[in-house]
Tab-separated table of C-alpha atoms and ligand atoms in Angstrom:
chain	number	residue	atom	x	y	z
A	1	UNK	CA	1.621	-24.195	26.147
A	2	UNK	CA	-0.311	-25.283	22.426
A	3	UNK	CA	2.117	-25.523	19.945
A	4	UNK	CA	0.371	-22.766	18.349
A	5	UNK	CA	1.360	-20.505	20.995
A	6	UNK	CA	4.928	-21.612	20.480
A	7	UNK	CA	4.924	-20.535	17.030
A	8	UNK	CA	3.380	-17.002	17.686
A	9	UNK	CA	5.979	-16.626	20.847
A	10	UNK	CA	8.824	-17.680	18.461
A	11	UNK	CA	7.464	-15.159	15.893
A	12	UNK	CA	7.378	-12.223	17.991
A	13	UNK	CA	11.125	-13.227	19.750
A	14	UNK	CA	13.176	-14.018	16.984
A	15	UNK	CA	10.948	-12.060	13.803
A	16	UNK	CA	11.501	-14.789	11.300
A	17	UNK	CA	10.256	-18.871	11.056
A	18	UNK	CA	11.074	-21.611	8.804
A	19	UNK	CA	9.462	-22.119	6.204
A	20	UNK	CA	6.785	-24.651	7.542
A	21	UNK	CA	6.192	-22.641	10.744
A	22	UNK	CA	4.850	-19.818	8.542
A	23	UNK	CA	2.730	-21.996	6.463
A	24	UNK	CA	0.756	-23.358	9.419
A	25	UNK	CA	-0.048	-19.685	10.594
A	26	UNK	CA	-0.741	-18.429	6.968
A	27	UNK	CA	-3.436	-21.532	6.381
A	28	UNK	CA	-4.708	-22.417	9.793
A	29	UNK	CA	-7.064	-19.591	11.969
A	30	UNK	CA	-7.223	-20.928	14.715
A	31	UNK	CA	-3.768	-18.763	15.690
A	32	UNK	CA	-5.529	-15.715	15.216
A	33	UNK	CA	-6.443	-14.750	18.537
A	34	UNK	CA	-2.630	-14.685	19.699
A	35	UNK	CA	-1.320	-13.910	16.844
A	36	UNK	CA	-3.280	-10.108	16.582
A	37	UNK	CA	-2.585	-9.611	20.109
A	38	UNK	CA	1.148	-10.405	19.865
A	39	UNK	CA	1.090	-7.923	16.704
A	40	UNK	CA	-0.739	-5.255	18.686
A	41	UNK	CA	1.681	-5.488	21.436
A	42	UNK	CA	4.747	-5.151	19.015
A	43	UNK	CA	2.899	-2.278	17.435
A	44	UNK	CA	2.233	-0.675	20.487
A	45	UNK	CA	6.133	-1.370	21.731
A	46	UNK	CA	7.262	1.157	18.866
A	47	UNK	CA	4.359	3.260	17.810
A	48	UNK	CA	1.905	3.175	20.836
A	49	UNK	CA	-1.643	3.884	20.043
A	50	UNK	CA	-0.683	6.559	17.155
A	51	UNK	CA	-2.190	6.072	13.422
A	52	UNK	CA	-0.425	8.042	10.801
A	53	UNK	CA	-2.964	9.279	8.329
A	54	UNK	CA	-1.688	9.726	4.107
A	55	UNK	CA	-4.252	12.082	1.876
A	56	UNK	CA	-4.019	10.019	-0.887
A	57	UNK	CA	-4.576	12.055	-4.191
A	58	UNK	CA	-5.683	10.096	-7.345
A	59	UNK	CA	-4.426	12.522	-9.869
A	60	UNK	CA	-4.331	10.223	-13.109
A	61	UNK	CA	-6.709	6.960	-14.181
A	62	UNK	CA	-5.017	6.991	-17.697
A	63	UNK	CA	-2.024	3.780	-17.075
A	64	UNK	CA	-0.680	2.596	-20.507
A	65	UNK	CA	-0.326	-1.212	-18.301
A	66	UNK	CA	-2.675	-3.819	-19.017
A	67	UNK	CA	-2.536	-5.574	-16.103
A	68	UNK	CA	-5.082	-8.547	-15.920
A	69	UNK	CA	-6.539	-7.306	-12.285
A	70	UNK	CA	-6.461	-4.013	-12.534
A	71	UNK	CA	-9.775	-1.841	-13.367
A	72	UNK	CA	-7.218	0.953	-15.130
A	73	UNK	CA	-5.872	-0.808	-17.272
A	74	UNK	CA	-5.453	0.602	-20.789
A	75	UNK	CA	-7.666	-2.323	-22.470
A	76	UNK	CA	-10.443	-1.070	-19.983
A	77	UNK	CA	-13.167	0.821	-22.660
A	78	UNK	CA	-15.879	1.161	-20.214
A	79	UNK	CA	-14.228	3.711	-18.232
A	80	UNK	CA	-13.596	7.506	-18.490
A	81	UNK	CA	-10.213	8.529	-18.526
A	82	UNK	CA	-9.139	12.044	-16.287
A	83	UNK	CA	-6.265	13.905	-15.385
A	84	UNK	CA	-6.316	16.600	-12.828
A	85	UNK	CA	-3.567	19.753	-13.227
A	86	UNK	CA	-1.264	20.938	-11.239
A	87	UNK	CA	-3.635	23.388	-9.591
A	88	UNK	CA	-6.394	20.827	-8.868
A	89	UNK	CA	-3.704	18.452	-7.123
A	90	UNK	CA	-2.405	21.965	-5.504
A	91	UNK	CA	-5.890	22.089	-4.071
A	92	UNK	CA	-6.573	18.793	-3.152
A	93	UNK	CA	-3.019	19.246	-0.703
A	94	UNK	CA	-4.762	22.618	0.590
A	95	UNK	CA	-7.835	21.341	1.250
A	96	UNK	CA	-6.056	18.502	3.442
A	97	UNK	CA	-3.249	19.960	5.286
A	98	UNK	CA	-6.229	22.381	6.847
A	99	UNK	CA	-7.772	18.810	7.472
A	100	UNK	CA	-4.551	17.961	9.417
A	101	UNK	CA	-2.471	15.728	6.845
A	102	UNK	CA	1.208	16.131	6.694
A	103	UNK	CA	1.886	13.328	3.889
A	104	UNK	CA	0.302	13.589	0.282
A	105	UNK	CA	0.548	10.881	-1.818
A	106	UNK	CA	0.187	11.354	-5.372
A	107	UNK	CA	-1.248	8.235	-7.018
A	108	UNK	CA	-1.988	7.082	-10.317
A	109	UNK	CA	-1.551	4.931	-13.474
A	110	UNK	CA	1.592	4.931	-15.180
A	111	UNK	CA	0.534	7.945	-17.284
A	112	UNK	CA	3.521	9.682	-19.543
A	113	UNK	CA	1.581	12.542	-20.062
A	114	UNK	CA	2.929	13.746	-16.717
A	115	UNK	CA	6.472	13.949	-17.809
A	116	UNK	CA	9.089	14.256	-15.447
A	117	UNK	CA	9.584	17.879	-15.642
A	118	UNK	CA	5.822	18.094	-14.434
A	119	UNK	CA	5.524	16.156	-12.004
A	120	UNK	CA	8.914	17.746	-10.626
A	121	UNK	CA	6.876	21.303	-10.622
A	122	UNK	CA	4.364	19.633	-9.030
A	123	UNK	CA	6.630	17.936	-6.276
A	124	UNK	CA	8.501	21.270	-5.774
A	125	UNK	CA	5.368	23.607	-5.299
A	126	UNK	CA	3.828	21.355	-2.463
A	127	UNK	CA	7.273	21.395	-0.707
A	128	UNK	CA	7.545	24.702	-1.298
A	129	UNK	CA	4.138	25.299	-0.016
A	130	UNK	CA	4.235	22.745	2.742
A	131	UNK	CA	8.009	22.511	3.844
A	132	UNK	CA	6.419	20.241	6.798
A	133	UNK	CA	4.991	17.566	4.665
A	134	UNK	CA	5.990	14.454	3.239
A	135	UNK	CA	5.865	13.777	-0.639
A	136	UNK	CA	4.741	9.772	-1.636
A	137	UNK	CA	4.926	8.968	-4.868
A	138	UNK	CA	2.990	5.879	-6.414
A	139	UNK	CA	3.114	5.872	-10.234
A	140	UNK	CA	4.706	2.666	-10.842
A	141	UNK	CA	7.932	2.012	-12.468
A	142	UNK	CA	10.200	4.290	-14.015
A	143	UNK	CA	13.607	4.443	-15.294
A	144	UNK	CA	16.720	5.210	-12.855
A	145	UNK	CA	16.727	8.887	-13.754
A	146	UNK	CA	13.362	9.766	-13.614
A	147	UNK	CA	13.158	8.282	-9.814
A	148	UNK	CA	16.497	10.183	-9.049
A	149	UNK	CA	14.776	14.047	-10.806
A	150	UNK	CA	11.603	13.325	-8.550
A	151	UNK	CA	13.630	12.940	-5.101
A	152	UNK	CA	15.975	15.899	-6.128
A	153	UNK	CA	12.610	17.796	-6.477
A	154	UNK	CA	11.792	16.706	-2.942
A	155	UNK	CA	9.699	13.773	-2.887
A	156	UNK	CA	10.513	11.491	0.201
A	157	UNK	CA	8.944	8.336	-0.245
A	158	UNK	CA	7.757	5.910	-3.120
A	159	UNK	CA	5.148	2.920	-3.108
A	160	UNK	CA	5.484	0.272	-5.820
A	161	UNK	CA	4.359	-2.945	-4.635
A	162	UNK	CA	6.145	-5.603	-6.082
A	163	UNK	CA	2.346	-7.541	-6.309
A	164	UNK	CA	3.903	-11.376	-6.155
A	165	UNK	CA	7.404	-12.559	-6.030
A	166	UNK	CA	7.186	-15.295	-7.766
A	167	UNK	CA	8.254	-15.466	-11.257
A	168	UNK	CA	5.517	-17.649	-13.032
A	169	UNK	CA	2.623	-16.472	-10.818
A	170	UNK	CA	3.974	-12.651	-11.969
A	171	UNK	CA	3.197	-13.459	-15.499
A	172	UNK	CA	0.010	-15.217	-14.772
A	173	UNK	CA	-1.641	-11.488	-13.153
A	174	UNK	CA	0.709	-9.242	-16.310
A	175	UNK	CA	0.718	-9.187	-20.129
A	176	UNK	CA	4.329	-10.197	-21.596
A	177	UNK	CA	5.898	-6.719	-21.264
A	178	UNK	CA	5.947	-6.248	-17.652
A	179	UNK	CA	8.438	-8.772	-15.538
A	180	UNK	CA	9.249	-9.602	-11.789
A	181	UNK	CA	12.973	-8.519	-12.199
A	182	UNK	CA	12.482	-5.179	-13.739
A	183	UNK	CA	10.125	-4.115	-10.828
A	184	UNK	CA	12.339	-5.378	-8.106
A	185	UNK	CA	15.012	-3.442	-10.039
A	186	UNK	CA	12.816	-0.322	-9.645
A	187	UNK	CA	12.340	-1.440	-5.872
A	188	UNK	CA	16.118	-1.548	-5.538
A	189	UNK	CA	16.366	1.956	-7.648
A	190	UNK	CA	14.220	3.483	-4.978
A	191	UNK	CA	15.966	2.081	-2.087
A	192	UNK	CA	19.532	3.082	-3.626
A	193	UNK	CA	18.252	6.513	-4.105
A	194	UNK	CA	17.094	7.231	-0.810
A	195	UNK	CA	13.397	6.938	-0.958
A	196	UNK	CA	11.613	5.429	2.039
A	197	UNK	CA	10.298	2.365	0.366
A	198	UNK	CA	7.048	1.228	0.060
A	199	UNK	CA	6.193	-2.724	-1.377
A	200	UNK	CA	3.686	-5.292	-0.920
A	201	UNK	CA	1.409	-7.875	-2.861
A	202	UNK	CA	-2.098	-8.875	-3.502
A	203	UNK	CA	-3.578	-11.730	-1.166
A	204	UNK	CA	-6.005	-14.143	-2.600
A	205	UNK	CA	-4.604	-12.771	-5.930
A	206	UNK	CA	-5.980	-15.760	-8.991
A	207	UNK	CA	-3.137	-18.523	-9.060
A	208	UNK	CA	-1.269	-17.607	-5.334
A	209	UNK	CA	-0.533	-20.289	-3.488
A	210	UNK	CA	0.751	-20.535	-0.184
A	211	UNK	CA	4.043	-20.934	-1.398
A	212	UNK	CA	3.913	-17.773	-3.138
A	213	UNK	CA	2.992	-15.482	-0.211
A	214	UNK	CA	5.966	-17.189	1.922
A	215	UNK	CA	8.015	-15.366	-1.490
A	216	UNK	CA	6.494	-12.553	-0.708
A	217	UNK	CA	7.695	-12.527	2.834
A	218	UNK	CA	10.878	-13.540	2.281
A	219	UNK	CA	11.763	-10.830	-0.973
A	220	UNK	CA	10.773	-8.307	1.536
A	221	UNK	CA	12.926	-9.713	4.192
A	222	UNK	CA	15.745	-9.119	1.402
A	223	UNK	CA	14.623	-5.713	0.658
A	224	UNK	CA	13.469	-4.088	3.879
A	225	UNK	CA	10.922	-1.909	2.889
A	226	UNK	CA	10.327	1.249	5.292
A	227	UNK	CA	6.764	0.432	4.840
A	228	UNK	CA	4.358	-2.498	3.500
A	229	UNK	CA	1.159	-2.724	1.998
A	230	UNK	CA	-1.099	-5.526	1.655
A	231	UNK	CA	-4.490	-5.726	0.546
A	232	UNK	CA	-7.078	-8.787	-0.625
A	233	UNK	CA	-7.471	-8.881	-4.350
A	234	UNK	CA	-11.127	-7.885	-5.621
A	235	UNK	CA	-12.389	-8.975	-8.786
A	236	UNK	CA	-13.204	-6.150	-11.408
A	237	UNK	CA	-16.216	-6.410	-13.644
A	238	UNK	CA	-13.988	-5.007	-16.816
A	239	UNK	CA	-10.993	-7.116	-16.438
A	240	UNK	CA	-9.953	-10.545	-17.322
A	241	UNK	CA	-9.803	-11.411	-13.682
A	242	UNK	CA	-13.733	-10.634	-13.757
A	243	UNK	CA	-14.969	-14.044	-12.371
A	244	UNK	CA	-12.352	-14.832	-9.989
A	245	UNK	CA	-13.016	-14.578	-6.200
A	246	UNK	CA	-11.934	-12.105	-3.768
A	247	UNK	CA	-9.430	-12.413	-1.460
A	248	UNK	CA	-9.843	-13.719	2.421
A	249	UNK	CA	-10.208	-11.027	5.359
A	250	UNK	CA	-8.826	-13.528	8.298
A	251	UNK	CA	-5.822	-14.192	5.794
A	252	UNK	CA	-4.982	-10.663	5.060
A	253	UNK	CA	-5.467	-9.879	8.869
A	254	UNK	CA	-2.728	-12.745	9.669
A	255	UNK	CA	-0.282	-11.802	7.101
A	256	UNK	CA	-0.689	-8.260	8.268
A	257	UNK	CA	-0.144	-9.711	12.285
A	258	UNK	CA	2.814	-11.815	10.808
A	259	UNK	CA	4.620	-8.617	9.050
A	260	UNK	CA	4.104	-6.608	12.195
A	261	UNK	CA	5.933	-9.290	14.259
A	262	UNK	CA	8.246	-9.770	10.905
A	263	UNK	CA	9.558	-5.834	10.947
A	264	UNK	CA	8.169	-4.191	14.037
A	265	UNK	CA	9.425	-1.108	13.047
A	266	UNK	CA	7.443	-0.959	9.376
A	267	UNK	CA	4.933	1.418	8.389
A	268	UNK	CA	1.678	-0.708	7.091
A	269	UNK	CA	-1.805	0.713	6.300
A	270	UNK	CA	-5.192	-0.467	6.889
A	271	UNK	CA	-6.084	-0.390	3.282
A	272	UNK	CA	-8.845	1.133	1.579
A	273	UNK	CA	-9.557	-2.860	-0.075
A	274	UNK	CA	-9.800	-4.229	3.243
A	275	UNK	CA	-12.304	-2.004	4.407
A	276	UNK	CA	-14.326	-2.927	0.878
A	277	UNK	CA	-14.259	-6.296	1.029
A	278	UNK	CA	-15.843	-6.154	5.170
A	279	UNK	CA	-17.469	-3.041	6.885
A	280	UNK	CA	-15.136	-3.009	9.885
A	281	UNK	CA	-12.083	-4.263	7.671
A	282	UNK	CA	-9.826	-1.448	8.400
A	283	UNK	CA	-10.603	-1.699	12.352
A	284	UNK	CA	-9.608	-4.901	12.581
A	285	UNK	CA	-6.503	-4.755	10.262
A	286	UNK	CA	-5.764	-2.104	12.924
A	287	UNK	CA	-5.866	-4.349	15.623
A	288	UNK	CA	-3.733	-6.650	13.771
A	289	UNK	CA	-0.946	-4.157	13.306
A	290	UNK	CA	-1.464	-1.757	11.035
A	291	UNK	CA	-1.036	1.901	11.875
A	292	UNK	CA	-1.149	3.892	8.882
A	293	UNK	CA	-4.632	4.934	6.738
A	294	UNK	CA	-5.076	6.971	3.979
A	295	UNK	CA	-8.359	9.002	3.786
A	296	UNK	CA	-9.227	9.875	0.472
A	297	UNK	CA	-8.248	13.695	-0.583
A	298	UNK	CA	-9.337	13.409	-4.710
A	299	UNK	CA	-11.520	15.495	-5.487
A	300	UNK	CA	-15.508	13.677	-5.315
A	301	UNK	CA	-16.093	13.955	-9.277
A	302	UNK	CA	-13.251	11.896	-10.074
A	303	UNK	CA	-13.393	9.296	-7.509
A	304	UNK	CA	-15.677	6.822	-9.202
A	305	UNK	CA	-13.297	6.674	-12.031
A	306	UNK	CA	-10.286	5.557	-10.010
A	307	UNK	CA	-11.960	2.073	-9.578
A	308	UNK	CA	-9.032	-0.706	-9.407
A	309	UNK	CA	-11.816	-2.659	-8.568
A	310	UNK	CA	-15.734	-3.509	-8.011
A	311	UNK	CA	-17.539	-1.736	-4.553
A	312	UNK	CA	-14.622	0.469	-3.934
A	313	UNK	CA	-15.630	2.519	-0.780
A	314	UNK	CA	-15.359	5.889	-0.307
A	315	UNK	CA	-15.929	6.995	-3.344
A	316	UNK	CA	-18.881	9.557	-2.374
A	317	UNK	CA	-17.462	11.458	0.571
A	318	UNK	CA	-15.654	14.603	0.651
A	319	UNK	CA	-12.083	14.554	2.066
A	320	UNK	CA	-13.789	16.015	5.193
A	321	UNK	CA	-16.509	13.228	5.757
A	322	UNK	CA	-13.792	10.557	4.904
A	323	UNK	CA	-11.271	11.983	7.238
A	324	UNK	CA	-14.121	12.183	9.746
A	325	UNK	CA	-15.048	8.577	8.891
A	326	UNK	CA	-11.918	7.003	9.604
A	327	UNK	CA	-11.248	9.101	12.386
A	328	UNK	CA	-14.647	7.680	14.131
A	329	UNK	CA	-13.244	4.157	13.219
A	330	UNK	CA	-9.560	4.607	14.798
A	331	UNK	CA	-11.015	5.916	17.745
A	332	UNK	CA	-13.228	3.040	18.096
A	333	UNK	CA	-10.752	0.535	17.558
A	334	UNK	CA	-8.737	1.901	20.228
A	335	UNK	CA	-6.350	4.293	18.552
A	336	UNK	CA	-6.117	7.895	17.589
A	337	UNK	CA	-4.931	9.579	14.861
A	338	UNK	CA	-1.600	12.075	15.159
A	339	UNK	CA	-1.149	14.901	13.191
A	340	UNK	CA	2.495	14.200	11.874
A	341	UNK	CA	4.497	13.047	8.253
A	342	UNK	CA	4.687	10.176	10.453
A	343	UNK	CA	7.949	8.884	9.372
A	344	UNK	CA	9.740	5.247	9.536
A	345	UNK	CA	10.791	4.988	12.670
A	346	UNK	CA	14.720	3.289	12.960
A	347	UNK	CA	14.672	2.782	16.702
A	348	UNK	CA	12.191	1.831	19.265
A	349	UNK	CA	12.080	5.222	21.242
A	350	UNK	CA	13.328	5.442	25.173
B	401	5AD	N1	-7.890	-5.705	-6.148
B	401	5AD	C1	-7.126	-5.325	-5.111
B	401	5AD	N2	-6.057	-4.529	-5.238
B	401	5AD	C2	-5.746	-4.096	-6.460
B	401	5AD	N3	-4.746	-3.318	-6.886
B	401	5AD	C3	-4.878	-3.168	-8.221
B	401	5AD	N4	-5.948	-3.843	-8.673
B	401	5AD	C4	-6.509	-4.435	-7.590
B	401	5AD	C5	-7.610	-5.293	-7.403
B	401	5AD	N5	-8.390	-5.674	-8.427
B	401	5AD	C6	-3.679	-2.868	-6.014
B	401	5AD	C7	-2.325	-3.281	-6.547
B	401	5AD	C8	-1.627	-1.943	-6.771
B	401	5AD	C9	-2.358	-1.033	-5.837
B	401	5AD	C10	-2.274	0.415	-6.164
B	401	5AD	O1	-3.694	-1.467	-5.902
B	401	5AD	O2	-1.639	-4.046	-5.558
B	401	5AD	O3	-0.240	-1.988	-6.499
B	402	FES	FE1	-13.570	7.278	3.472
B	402	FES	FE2	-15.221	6.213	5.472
B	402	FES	S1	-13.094	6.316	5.321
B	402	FES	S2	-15.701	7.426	3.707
């Protein structure tokens, strides 16, 4: 057997490798054939063929960050700012659990004109509405309390990527006032509180190295996020970042194979940046172990506005079309798409 085999095989029997064992598969492609199929086959081993499908509601563009990638950020003139009310998000969940979605994720900058008492109403009326559903929340960090009033109101899950763990490339993508520890103390908050945890990073983020993305792997080893997403960085024509290049598709397809074989049981998405940066992006991130996507469920006027970054797709389509889209593109990758909250799964089931 290659010795490349032997690291894929070691991979999927004993989920972790030394350090140099994971460099070789993050910088070298010629493992990629084995490596996907090993991922499918863990993948399949605890999920089958299912795809979990998130509505993902972008209810805020207004983020008081600054963040040197992101196409939000506060020091970002060129864009127009919008927040959609509680009954516009109220209809956006309407409009998608007809459409067959049992998870809304409510998405947006870190906006404090939502204050917590809002966005508890808000939380409360879909569960109230929708006592089948799952509640995500992804509006960055936020102090102990504030994490603790949204889960009493009935939110079940929480996605704050931690972006890079390591400490100098951190500052290198963030103005001064945002640091590593605070957002793996959020991370930690969330866990502690009884969220199921989302995290993740950038790849081919300006500055990362491979060193950095082995951090990444090992921080979530530490914190064992119920789910993990990964997508390539894209440049943004307003940002700092402007004239840096994008990230790699065959890298973020092997870092999604080697979280698969990593935490078998982990919820990952085919990410909306994946399938911008190639046409068949999402398919193949698929076939490399993911099993979650999130259709868009804003509502069309606003969804230019919500650009993180340049060429964002989907942008155009009604949630209908783009559930209809990706449903076309599970299908022909060789999965289907469940109507389910699709939840974590602890065990591998009998
Ligand atoms: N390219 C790719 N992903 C980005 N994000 C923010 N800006 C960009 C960009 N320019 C990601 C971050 C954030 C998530 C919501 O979107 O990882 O956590
Ligand atoms: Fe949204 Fe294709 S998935 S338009």
């Amino acid at each position: 057997m290659s010795s490349e085999h032997k690291i894929v095989d070691k991979l999927e029997e004993e989920k972790n490798l030394p350090d140099n064992d994971l460099t070789a598969l993050i910088e070298t492609d010629t493992f990629n054939a084995s490596l996907f199929e090993s991922a499918d086959r863990v993948r399949k081993s605890v999920y089958g063929t299912d795809v979990y499908i998130r509505g993902l509601i972008e209810f805020t563009n207004y983020c008081k960050n600054n963040c040197y990638y992101c196409g939000i950020r506060c020091e970002n003139n060129a864009l127009s700012r919008y927040r959609l009310s509680q009954q516009e998000i109220i209809n956006c969940c309407e409009t998608g659990y007809k459409l067959g979605f049992r998870t809304f994720v409510l998405q947006g900058g870190e906006d404090n004109y939502y204050q917590d008492e809002i966005l508890c109403a808000v939380i409360s009326q879909i569960k109230a509405k929708y006592p089948d559903c799952a509640v995500t929340l992804s509006i960055g960090e936020k102090p102990y309390k504030s994490y603790k009033a949204y889960f009493k109101a009935g939110a079940d899950r929480y996605l704050l990527r931690h972006e890079t763990a390591d400490d100098d490339h951190y500052k290198k993508l963030h103005p001064k006032d945002l640091s590593l520890q605070n957002r793996k103390e959020c991370l930690w908050n969330l866990k502690e509180i009884g969220y199921q945890t989302g995290s993740g990073f950038m790849v081919g983020s300006p500055f990362q190295e491979t060193g950095h993305l082995i951090k990444d792997i090992r921080f979530l080893q530490e914190l064992k996020p119920e789910m993990i997403g990964i997508g390539p960085f894209i440049s943004h024509s307003s940002t700092p970042f402007k004239d840096y290049k994008n990230g790699n598709l065959e890298l973020t397809l092997r870092l999604i194979s080697i979280l698969r074989l990593m935490f078998p049981h982990v919820l990952i998405p085919a990410t909306t940046a994946l399938g911008t940066i190639s046409p068949d992006g999402r398919e193949l991130g698929l076939k490399a172990g993911a099993n979650v996507v999130m259709p868009n469920l804003s509502p069309v006027h606003v969804r230019k506005q919500y650009a993180l970054y340049d060429n964002k797709i989907c942008t155009g389509e009604e949630a209908a079309e783009c559930k209809g889209c990706l449903e076309r593109r599970v299908n022909a990758a060789g999965y289907q798409m469940v109507i389910s909250r699709g939840d974590y799964k602890r065990r591998i089931a009998l």
